[in-house]
Every structure is written in C-alpha cells, then in structure tokens.
CSV table of C-alpha atoms and ligand atoms in Angstrom, one decimal:
chain,number,residue,atom,x,y,z
V,1,MET,CA,-92.2,61.3,-92.4
V,2,ALA,CA,-90.4,64.4,-94.0
V,3,ALA,CA,-91.8,67.9,-92.8
V,4,PRO,CA,-94.4,69.3,-95.1
V,5,SER,CA,-92.7,72.1,-97.3
V,6,ARG,CA,-93.3,75.6,-96.7
V,7,THR,CA,-95.2,77.8,-99.2
V,8,THR,CA,-92.5,80.3,-100.4
V,9,THR,CA,-94.3,82.2,-103.4
V,10,PHE,CA,-97.1,84.5,-102.5
V,11,ALA,CA,-99.6,86.5,-104.6
V,12,ASN,CA,-100.5,89.5,-102.9
V,13,PRO,CA,-104.0,91.4,-103.1
V,14,PRO,CA,-103.9,94.6,-105.1
V,15,ASP,CA,-102.3,97.5,-103.3
V,16,TYR,CA,-101.2,95.3,-100.3
V,17,THR,CA,-98.3,96.3,-98.0
V,18,PHE,CA,-97.3,94.3,-95.1
V,19,ASN,CA,-97.9,96.4,-91.9
V,20,SER,CA,-94.8,96.1,-89.7
V,21,ASP,CA,-95.3,99.6,-88.0
V,22,ARG,CA,-95.2,98.1,-84.4
V,23,LEU,CA,-92.8,95.1,-85.2
V,24,ARG,CA,-90.0,95.5,-82.6
V,25,LEU,CA,-86.8,94.7,-84.6
V,26,THR,CA,-84.6,94.6,-81.6
V,27,LEU,CA,-84.6,92.1,-78.8
V,28,HIS,CA,-84.7,93.0,-75.2
V,29,SER,CA,-83.0,89.8,-74.2
V,30,PRO,CA,-80.4,87.9,-76.4
V,31,THR,CA,-81.2,84.6,-74.8
V,32,LYS,CA,-84.8,84.7,-75.7
V,33,GLN,CA,-86.3,83.3,-78.9
V,34,PRO,CA,-88.3,86.0,-80.7
V,35,ILE,CA,-91.9,85.2,-81.7
V,36,VAL,CA,-94.8,86.8,-83.3
V,37,LEU,CA,-98.4,85.9,-82.4
V,38,VAL,CA,-101.0,85.6,-85.2
V,39,ALA,CA,-104.6,85.1,-84.5
V,40,CYS,CA,-106.7,84.0,-87.5
V,41,GLY,CA,-110.6,84.3,-87.4
V,42,SER,CA,-113.5,86.0,-88.6
V,43,PHE,CA,-113.4,88.9,-86.3
V,44,ASN,CA,-117.1,89.5,-87.2
V,45,PRO,CA,-116.9,91.8,-85.1
V,46,ILE,CA,-113.7,92.0,-83.1
V,47,THR,CA,-114.3,92.0,-79.4
V,48,TYR,CA,-112.3,92.9,-76.4
V,49,HIS,CA,-111.8,89.2,-75.9
V,50,HIS,CA,-109.9,89.0,-79.1
V,51,LEU,CA,-107.6,91.7,-78.0
V,52,ARG,CA,-107.3,90.2,-74.3
V,53,MET,CA,-106.0,86.8,-75.9
V,54,PHE,CA,-102.8,88.6,-76.8
V,55,GLU,CA,-102.4,90.1,-73.3
V,56,MET,CA,-103.0,86.7,-71.7
V,57,ALA,CA,-100.6,85.2,-74.1
V,58,SER,CA,-98.1,87.9,-73.4
V,59,ASP,CA,-98.4,87.2,-69.6
V,60,PHE,CA,-97.9,83.6,-70.2
V,61,VAL,CA,-94.8,83.9,-72.4
V,62,ARG,CA,-93.1,86.3,-70.0
V,63,GLN,CA,-93.5,84.0,-66.9
V,64,ASN,CA,-93.3,80.6,-68.4
V,65,THR,CA,-91.3,80.5,-71.6
V,66,ASP,CA,-87.9,81.6,-73.0
V,67,PHE,CA,-89.7,83.3,-75.8
V,68,GLU,CA,-89.9,87.1,-76.4
V,69,ILE,CA,-92.9,88.4,-78.2
V,70,VAL,CA,-91.8,91.0,-80.9
V,71,GLY,CA,-95.3,91.6,-82.4
V,72,GLY,CA,-98.9,90.5,-82.6
V,73,TYR,CA,-101.3,90.5,-85.7
V,74,LEU,CA,-104.9,89.9,-86.3
V,75,SER,CA,-105.4,88.2,-89.4
V,76,PRO,CA,-109.2,88.4,-90.7
V,77,VAL,CA,-110.4,85.5,-92.8
V,78,SER,CA,-111.3,86.1,-96.6
V,79,ASP,CA,-115.0,86.5,-97.5
V,80,GLU,CA,-114.8,83.2,-99.3
V,81,TYR,CA,-114.7,81.6,-95.8
V,82,LYS,CA,-118.4,81.9,-96.3
V,83,LYS,CA,-119.3,81.5,-92.7
V,84,PRO,CA,-123.0,82.5,-92.3
V,85,GLY,CA,-123.6,86.3,-91.4
V,86,LEU,CA,-119.9,87.1,-92.3
V,87,VAL,CA,-119.7,90.8,-93.1
V,88,SER,CA,-117.4,91.9,-95.9
V,89,ALA,CA,-113.4,91.7,-95.3
V,90,HIS,CA,-113.3,95.4,-95.8
V,91,HIS,CA,-115.4,96.0,-92.9
V,92,ARG,CA,-113.8,93.4,-90.7
V,93,VAL,CA,-110.4,94.8,-91.4
V,94,GLU,CA,-111.3,98.3,-90.7
V,95,MET,CA,-113.0,97.2,-87.3
V,96,CYS,CA,-109.8,95.3,-86.4
V,97,THR,CA,-107.7,98.5,-87.4
V,98,LEU,CA,-109.8,100.7,-85.3
V,99,ALA,CA,-109.7,98.4,-82.3
V,100,THR,CA,-105.9,97.9,-82.4
V,101,LYS,CA,-105.4,101.8,-83.1
V,102,GLN,CA,-107.6,102.6,-80.2
V,103,GLU,CA,-106.6,99.9,-77.7
V,104,SER,CA,-103.1,98.6,-78.2
V,105,THR,CA,-99.6,99.9,-78.5
V,106,TRP,CA,-98.4,96.6,-80.0
V,107,LEU,CA,-101.1,94.9,-81.9
V,108,MET,CA,-101.4,95.1,-85.9
V,109,VAL,CA,-103.7,94.0,-88.5
V,110,ASP,CA,-102.5,92.1,-91.7
V,111,SER,CA,-105.0,92.2,-94.5
V,112,TRP,CA,-103.4,89.6,-96.8
V,113,GLU,CA,-105.7,86.7,-96.3
V,114,ALA,CA,-108.7,88.8,-96.0
V,115,PHE,CA,-108.5,90.2,-99.5
V,116,LEU,CA,-107.5,87.2,-101.4
V,117,ASN,CA,-109.4,84.0,-102.0
V,118,TYR,CA,-109.6,81.6,-99.1
V,119,GLN,CA,-106.1,80.8,-97.7
V,120,ARG,CA,-105.5,77.7,-95.4
V,121,THR,CA,-104.0,78.8,-92.0
V,122,ALA,CA,-100.7,76.9,-92.6
V,123,VAL,CA,-100.3,79.0,-95.7
V,124,VAL,CA,-101.2,82.1,-93.7
V,125,LEU,CA,-98.5,81.5,-91.2
V,126,ASP,CA,-95.9,80.8,-94.2
V,127,HIS,CA,-96.9,84.2,-95.4
V,128,PHE,CA,-96.1,85.8,-92.1
V,129,ASN,CA,-92.8,83.9,-92.0
V,130,TYR,CA,-91.9,85.1,-95.4
V,131,GLU,CA,-92.8,88.9,-94.9
V,132,ILE,CA,-90.9,88.8,-91.5
V,133,ASN,CA,-88.0,86.7,-92.0
V,134,THR,CA,-87.4,86.7,-95.9
V,135,VAL,CA,-88.6,90.3,-96.8
V,136,LEU,CA,-87.7,92.2,-93.5
V,137,GLY,CA,-84.9,90.0,-92.6
V,138,GLY,CA,-85.8,88.9,-89.0
V,139,VAL,CA,-84.9,90.7,-86.0
V,140,TYR,CA,-81.6,91.6,-84.2
V,141,THR,CA,-80.1,91.4,-80.6
V,142,GLN,CA,-78.8,94.7,-79.1
V,143,ASP,CA,-75.4,93.4,-80.1
V,144,GLY,CA,-76.5,93.1,-83.8
V,145,GLU,CA,-76.7,89.4,-83.9
V,146,HIS,CA,-79.4,88.1,-86.3
V,147,ARG,CA,-82.5,86.2,-85.2
V,148,ASP,CA,-85.1,84.6,-87.1
V,149,VAL,CA,-88.6,85.2,-85.7
V,150,ARG,CA,-90.8,82.2,-84.9
V,151,ILE,CA,-94.4,82.6,-86.2
V,152,MET,CA,-97.0,81.1,-83.8
V,153,LEU,CA,-100.8,80.7,-83.9
V,154,LEU,CA,-102.8,82.3,-81.1
V,155,ALA,CA,-106.3,80.6,-80.9
V,156,GLY,CA,-109.2,79.7,-78.7
V,157,SER,CA,-109.5,76.2,-77.3
V,158,ASP,CA,-112.7,75.9,-79.7
V,159,LEU,CA,-110.7,76.4,-82.7
V,160,ILE,CA,-108.0,74.1,-81.6
V,161,SER,CA,-110.6,71.4,-81.0
V,162,THR,CA,-111.8,71.5,-84.7
V,163,MET,CA,-108.3,70.1,-85.3
V,164,SER,CA,-109.5,66.7,-84.0
V,165,GLU,CA,-112.8,66.9,-86.3
V,166,PRO,CA,-112.4,64.8,-89.5
V,167,GLY,CA,-112.1,66.7,-92.7
V,168,VAL,CA,-111.5,70.2,-91.4
V,169,TRP,CA,-107.8,70.2,-91.2
V,170,SER,CA,-105.4,68.1,-93.3
V,171,HIS,CA,-102.7,66.0,-91.4
V,172,ASN,CA,-100.1,67.7,-93.3
V,173,ASP,CA,-101.3,71.3,-92.5
V,174,LEU,CA,-101.5,70.2,-88.9
V,175,ASP,CA,-98.0,68.9,-88.9
V,176,HIS,CA,-96.9,72.3,-90.4
V,177,ILE,CA,-98.7,74.6,-88.0
V,178,LEU,CA,-98.2,72.5,-84.8
V,179,GLY,CA,-94.9,70.9,-85.8
V,180,ARG,CA,-93.1,73.6,-87.4
V,181,TYR,CA,-94.6,76.8,-85.8
V,182,GLY,CA,-96.6,76.1,-82.7
V,183,THR,CA,-99.6,77.5,-81.0
V,184,PHE,CA,-100.8,79.1,-77.7
V,185,VAL,CA,-104.2,77.9,-76.8
V,186,ILE,CA,-106.6,80.1,-74.9
V,187,GLU,CA,-109.0,78.2,-72.7
V,188,ARG,CA,-112.6,79.0,-73.8
V,189,SER,CA,-115.5,78.0,-71.9
V,190,GLY,CA,-117.7,75.3,-73.4
V,191,SER,CA,-114.7,74.0,-75.0
V,192,GLY,CA,-112.2,72.0,-72.7
V,193,MET,CA,-108.6,72.3,-73.0
V,194,ASP,CA,-108.0,68.5,-72.7
V,195,GLN,CA,-110.8,67.7,-75.2
V,196,ALA,CA,-109.2,70.3,-77.7
V,197,THR,CA,-105.6,68.9,-77.5
V,198,ASP,CA,-105.8,65.2,-76.6
V,199,SER,CA,-105.5,63.9,-80.2
V,200,LEU,CA,-102.8,66.4,-80.8
V,201,ALA,CA,-100.4,64.8,-78.2
V,202,ARG,CA,-97.6,64.2,-80.9
V,203,TRP,CA,-97.1,68.0,-81.1
V,204,ARG,CA,-97.7,68.6,-77.3
V,205,ASN,CA,-94.2,70.5,-77.2
V,206,ASN,CA,-95.4,73.1,-79.5
V,207,ILE,CA,-98.8,73.5,-77.8
V,208,TYR,CA,-99.0,76.0,-75.0
V,209,PRO,CA,-102.4,76.0,-73.3
V,210,ILE,CA,-103.2,79.0,-71.1
V,211,PRO,CA,-106.1,79.0,-68.7
V,212,GLN,CA,-108.4,81.8,-68.4
V,213,LEU,CA,-108.0,83.2,-65.0
V,214,ILE,CA,-111.0,85.4,-65.4
V,215,GLN,CA,-113.8,83.5,-67.3
V,216,ASN,CA,-114.7,85.7,-70.3
V,217,ASP,CA,-117.1,84.0,-72.8
V,218,VAL,CA,-117.9,87.0,-75.1
V,219,SER,CA,-118.2,85.8,-78.6
V,220,SER,CA,-118.8,87.7,-81.9
V,221,THR,CA,-121.9,85.6,-82.3
V,222,LYS,CA,-123.5,87.0,-79.0
V,223,VAL,CA,-122.5,90.6,-80.1
V,224,ARG,CA,-124.1,90.3,-83.4
V,225,LEU,CA,-127.3,88.9,-81.6
V,226,PHE,CA,-127.2,91.7,-79.3
V,227,PHE,CA,-127.1,94.2,-82.0
V,228,ARG,CA,-129.9,92.5,-84.0
V,229,ARG,CA,-131.9,92.5,-80.8
V,230,GLY,CA,-131.3,96.2,-80.1
V,231,LEU,CA,-129.5,95.4,-76.9
V,232,SER,CA,-126.4,97.2,-75.4
V,233,VAL,CA,-123.0,96.1,-76.5
V,234,GLN,CA,-121.2,98.8,-74.5
V,235,TYR,CA,-117.8,97.6,-72.8
V,236,LEU,CA,-117.8,94.4,-75.0
V,237,LEU,CA,-115.9,95.9,-77.8
V,238,PRO,CA,-114.1,99.2,-78.4
V,239,ALA,CA,-116.3,102.3,-78.5
V,240,ALA,CA,-114.8,103.2,-82.1
V,241,VAL,CA,-115.8,99.6,-83.4
V,242,ILE,CA,-119.4,100.2,-82.0
V,243,THR,CA,-119.7,103.5,-83.7
V,244,TYR,CA,-118.2,102.0,-86.9
V,245,ILE,CA,-120.8,99.3,-86.7
V,246,GLU,CA,-123.6,101.6,-86.3
V,247,GLN,CA,-122.7,104.0,-89.0
V,248,ASN,CA,-122.5,101.2,-91.3
V,249,ASN,CA,-125.4,99.4,-90.2
V,250,LEU,CA,-123.4,96.1,-90.1
V,251,TYR,CA,-125.7,93.9,-88.0
V,252,PRO,CA,-129.2,95.6,-88.5
V,253,ASP,CA,-131.8,95.3,-85.8
V,254,ASP,CA,-134.0,92.6,-87.0
V,255,GLY,CA,-137.1,93.9,-85.0
V,256,LEU,CA,-137.5,90.7,-83.1
V,257,ALA,CA,-136.6,92.1,-79.8
V,258,PRO,CA,-139.6,91.4,-77.3
V,259,GLU,CA,-141.9,94.6,-77.1
V,260,LYS,CA,-140.7,95.3,-73.6
V,261,ASP,CA,-137.1,95.3,-74.4
V,262,LYS,CA,-137.9,97.7,-77.5
V,263,GLY,CA,-139.3,100.0,-75.0
V,264,LYS,CA,-136.1,99.7,-73.1
V,265,ALA,CA,-134.0,100.3,-75.8
V,266,LYS,CA,-135.7,103.5,-76.7
V,267,ALA,CA,-135.6,104.7,-73.2
V,268,ARG,CA,-132.0,103.9,-73.3
V,269,GLU,CA,-131.4,106.0,-76.4
V,270,SER,CA,-133.1,108.9,-74.7
V,271,GLY,CA,-130.9,108.4,-71.6
V,272,GLU,CA,-133.9,107.4,-69.3
V,273,ALA,CA,-133.2,103.8,-68.5
V,274,ASP,CA,-130.9,102.9,-65.7
V,275,ALA,CA,-128.4,100.0,-65.7
V,276,GLY,CA,-130.7,97.6,-63.9
V,277,SER,CA,-133.7,97.9,-66.1
V,278,GLU,CA,-131.4,97.4,-69.1
V,279,SER,CA,-129.6,94.4,-67.8
V,280,SER,CA,-132.2,91.6,-67.2
V,281,SER,CA,-132.1,90.2,-70.7
V,282,VAL,CA,-128.4,90.8,-71.0
V,283,ARG,CA,-127.9,88.8,-67.8
V,284,ALA,CA,-130.1,86.1,-69.0
V,285,ILE,CA,-128.1,85.6,-72.1
V,286,GLN,CA,-124.6,86.0,-70.3
V,287,SER,CA,-125.7,83.5,-67.7
V,288,THR,CA,-126.5,80.8,-70.3
V,289,SER,CA,-124.0,78.3,-70.7
V,290,GLY,CA,-123.9,75.8,-73.6
V,291,THR,CA,-123.5,76.6,-77.3
V,292,GLU,CA,-124.6,79.6,-79.2
V,293,ARG,CA,-127.4,77.6,-80.7
V,294,THR,CA,-129.0,77.2,-77.2
V,295,ILE,CA,-128.6,80.8,-76.7
V,296,LEU,CA,-130.4,81.4,-79.8
V,297,SER,CA,-133.3,79.0,-79.2
V,298,ARG,CA,-133.8,80.0,-75.5
V,299,HIS,CA,-133.5,83.5,-75.6
V,300,PHE,CA,-134.0,84.9,-79.2
V,301,GLN,CA,-136.7,83.2,-80.9
F,1,LIG,N1,-114.3,84.1,-75.5
F,1,LIG,C1,-113.2,83.5,-76.1
F,1,LIG,N2,-112.3,82.7,-75.3
F,1,LIG,C2,-111.3,82.1,-76.1
F,1,LIG,N3,-111.0,82.4,-77.4
F,1,LIG,C3,-111.7,83.1,-78.0
F,1,LIG,C4,-112.8,83.7,-77.4
F,1,LIG,N4,-113.6,84.6,-78.4
F,1,LIG,C5,-112.8,84.4,-79.6
F,1,LIG,N5,-111.7,83.4,-79.3
F,1,LIG,C6,-110.8,82.9,-80.3
F,1,LIG,O1,-110.6,84.0,-81.4
F,1,LIG,C7,-110.2,83.6,-82.5
F,1,LIG,C8,-110.8,84.2,-83.7
F,1,LIG,O2,-112.2,84.0,-83.3
F,1,LIG,P1,-113.5,84.3,-84.1
F,1,LIG,O3,-113.2,85.5,-84.8
F,1,LIG,O4,-113.8,83.2,-84.7
F,1,LIG,O5,-114.5,84.8,-82.9
F,1,LIG,P2,-115.8,84.0,-82.4
F,1,LIG,O6,-116.1,84.8,-81.2
F,1,LIG,O7,-115.4,82.7,-82.1
F,1,LIG,O8,-116.7,84.2,-83.5
F,1,LIG,P3,-118.0,83.7,-83.8
F,1,LIG,O9,-118.8,83.7,-82.6
F,1,LIG,O10,-118.5,84.5,-85.0
F,1,LIG,O11,-117.9,82.2,-84.2
F,1,LIG,C9,-110.5,82.1,-82.4
F,1,LIG,O12,-109.1,81.4,-82.3
F,1,LIG,C10,-111.4,82.0,-81.3
F,1,LIG,O13,-111.2,80.7,-80.7
F,2,LIG,N1,-107.6,73.8,-92.8
F,2,LIG,C1,-107.4,75.0,-92.2
F,2,LIG,O1,-106.5,75.7,-92.5
F,2,LIG,C2,-108.5,75.7,-91.3
F,2,LIG,C3,-109.7,74.9,-90.9
F,2,LIG,C4,-110.6,75.5,-90.3
F,2,LIG,C5,-110.5,76.8,-89.8
F,2,LIG,N2,-109.3,77.5,-90.1
F,2,LIG,C6,-109.1,79.0,-89.9
F,2,LIG,O2,-109.6,79.2,-88.5
F,2,LIG,C7,-110.2,80.3,-88.3
F,2,LIG,C8,-111.6,80.1,-87.9
F,2,LIG,O3,-112.3,81.4,-87.6
F,2,LIG,P1,-113.7,81.2,-87.0
F,2,LIG,O4,-113.6,80.7,-85.7
F,2,LIG,O5,-114.3,82.5,-87.1
F,2,LIG,O6,-114.5,80.2,-87.9
F,2,LIG,C9,-110.2,80.9,-89.8
F,2,LIG,O7,-109.1,81.9,-89.8
F,2,LIG,C10,-110.1,79.8,-90.8
F,2,LIG,O8,-109.3,80.1,-91.9
F,2,LIG,C11,-108.5,76.9,-91.0
C-alpha cells in the first residue's frame, strides 16, 4: 500500500511564530540521525513527569540508538479536544512555557495546535516536519553537510495503547505516525508496554519502548484532584506552575475535602502542619493502584 501523503500546507493561528530558540542547528556527530521529540497531550497541568519523559528519552537515545536529539517540544492540544476539565489552551500553553523556561535548557513549547481547531497527531507531526525541515531548512553537520531532521512522537504507554482501540486512530494516521516518523514509548504504570504495542507489531522497527527505572505515576488528573481537595502539590510540578494555577484559580477547591483535611490545609497555610500530618491522605492516594476512576471513587467521594 502506498504511504499516506504528508500534509504540506498549514493554516496558522493568528500571531503565530514557530519557536526554535532552543533548536540545535549543528549536529555533534556527523554519523547520527538528527531527531526532534514531540510530546502531544493536554498538559492540564504539566507535571514534572511530562518533563522527565524527555530526559528518559534522551538517556535512552544516547545509550541505545544512532539518533541525536536536536530539540524537544511540548504541543498542548486544542480546546476543541473537549476532554472533561480541560482548562483553556491559553493557560495550558502558559504553564508549559513557565515549566520549560524554569526547568529545562532544551525543551520548547509549540502553540500551533493549541490555538487551532482540533488537529490529529499525524497532522501535528507534519507541521513540525514542515517548520523544521522546509521552513528552517533542517540542520547541518560541523562540516556544513545538510541533514533533514526526523520528527518523532514521545508518548506514554497509555496513549500508545489507545492506538489499538477501535475508532480512536485511523489506520492511515497510524501508518503515517509509526511508519514514517516513529515513537518513543514511556512505560506507564497501569498500562503495560506489551499490551500497548502488541497490535502495532508491523511498525515495530519504529517503536522504541523505554522502561521506567524509577516508577512515577504522577498524572495531571491526580494533580487536579489534589488542587480540588486542597492537598499539597509541592514537588509534583514546577513551583512557577503552581503559583500560576493559584493566581488564576484554574482548579478551584471544590470544598469536598474531609473536615479533618481542611483543618490540616489551614494549618499548612499558616505553616503549622508537619510533613507527617499532611501526608496521610496523600499517601493513601499515591499508593492506590488502578485507574483514576478507582482513585476518585475510593478517596474523593
Ligand atoms: N506518569 C506518566 N508515565 C508515562 N507517561 C506519562 C505519564 N504522565 C503523562 N504521560 C504521557 O504524557 C503525554 C501527555 O499526557 P497528558 O497531558 O495527557 O497527561 P496525563 O497525566 O495523562 O493527563 P490526564 O491525567 O489529564 O489524562 C501522554 O503521552 C501521556 O501518556
Ligand atoms: N487520531 C488521533 O490523531 C488521536 C487520537 C487520540 C489522541 N490523540 C492525541 O493524543 C493526545 C492525548 O492527550 P490526552 O492523553 O491528554 O488525552 C492529544 O494530543 C490528542 O490529540 C490523537
């Protein structure tokens, strides 16, 4: 079957410019293939785990492949994705920008899909390919030889496992994303790697599974729940993002925290609570395995 064709013309949102501030245009090694990592998602809000996915991929690429990473992008999804509880793209882009500025020397945020109507991931990757290879002209070796950059999707195993669910991704898009570009898959607890990739075997050469050496099941859903229950989110996401969320009241306390926790939250605000007294409900949630729904029903009703 012929490879699905690339999208080559793109409408941009008003006032859009592609961010390439931190894109490295000169390769360290002339023998390696330059790649750019693109993580698509809600980022509602961005957490340290989203940032860590890039670090895990970077270690993996250095140790196991002939690729060289020249850039990494977070691409927050459009408001039209309409996932329940999705705060506006403006806020999600701003949070990702604060996080990358504060925490990273190489990650960037691209707001293209965020400020458009919903764009399929295959089209988003085409957009990156267009901006980096067609508009910017790719990258160069130190001897001045031109190289096209390969765009690759960076995703958790939960997202990749949706690729086997009927009706979520078209076969053409999968062939485009996995056949033409490829993906690094970060293991995510609760979503097995084999289960995620078994039915994608025909593209196995372009799928790079990355095991989590330190288990980390932080999710945006849990972080939102913590905000809504008045629990501490310190050290789960960058401080600048926490401040931004508080200033804009993005995930308002729903007043449903148990009475005893409200007392603790107040004490925390006035600096009276010690770490131990704060942590019992946090621990209960963190130690819960299973889906977010289980967490909701067991701990937050
Ligand atoms: N703890 C994690 N382990 C592995 N991958 C993760 C983890 N958290 C997020 N990801 C991946 O990051 C990408 C963007 O994630 P997204 O913004 O949807 O975060 P999320 O935590 O899954 O959000 P939500 O809880 O709102 O569904 C997805 O590919 C997702 O699989
Ligand atoms: N057919 C597709 O292109 C398709 C299907 C499902 C999810 N996605 C993308 O995966 C990401 C999923 O994000 P969430 O994990 O926050 O739901 C989004 O960027 C979304 O656009 C794309």
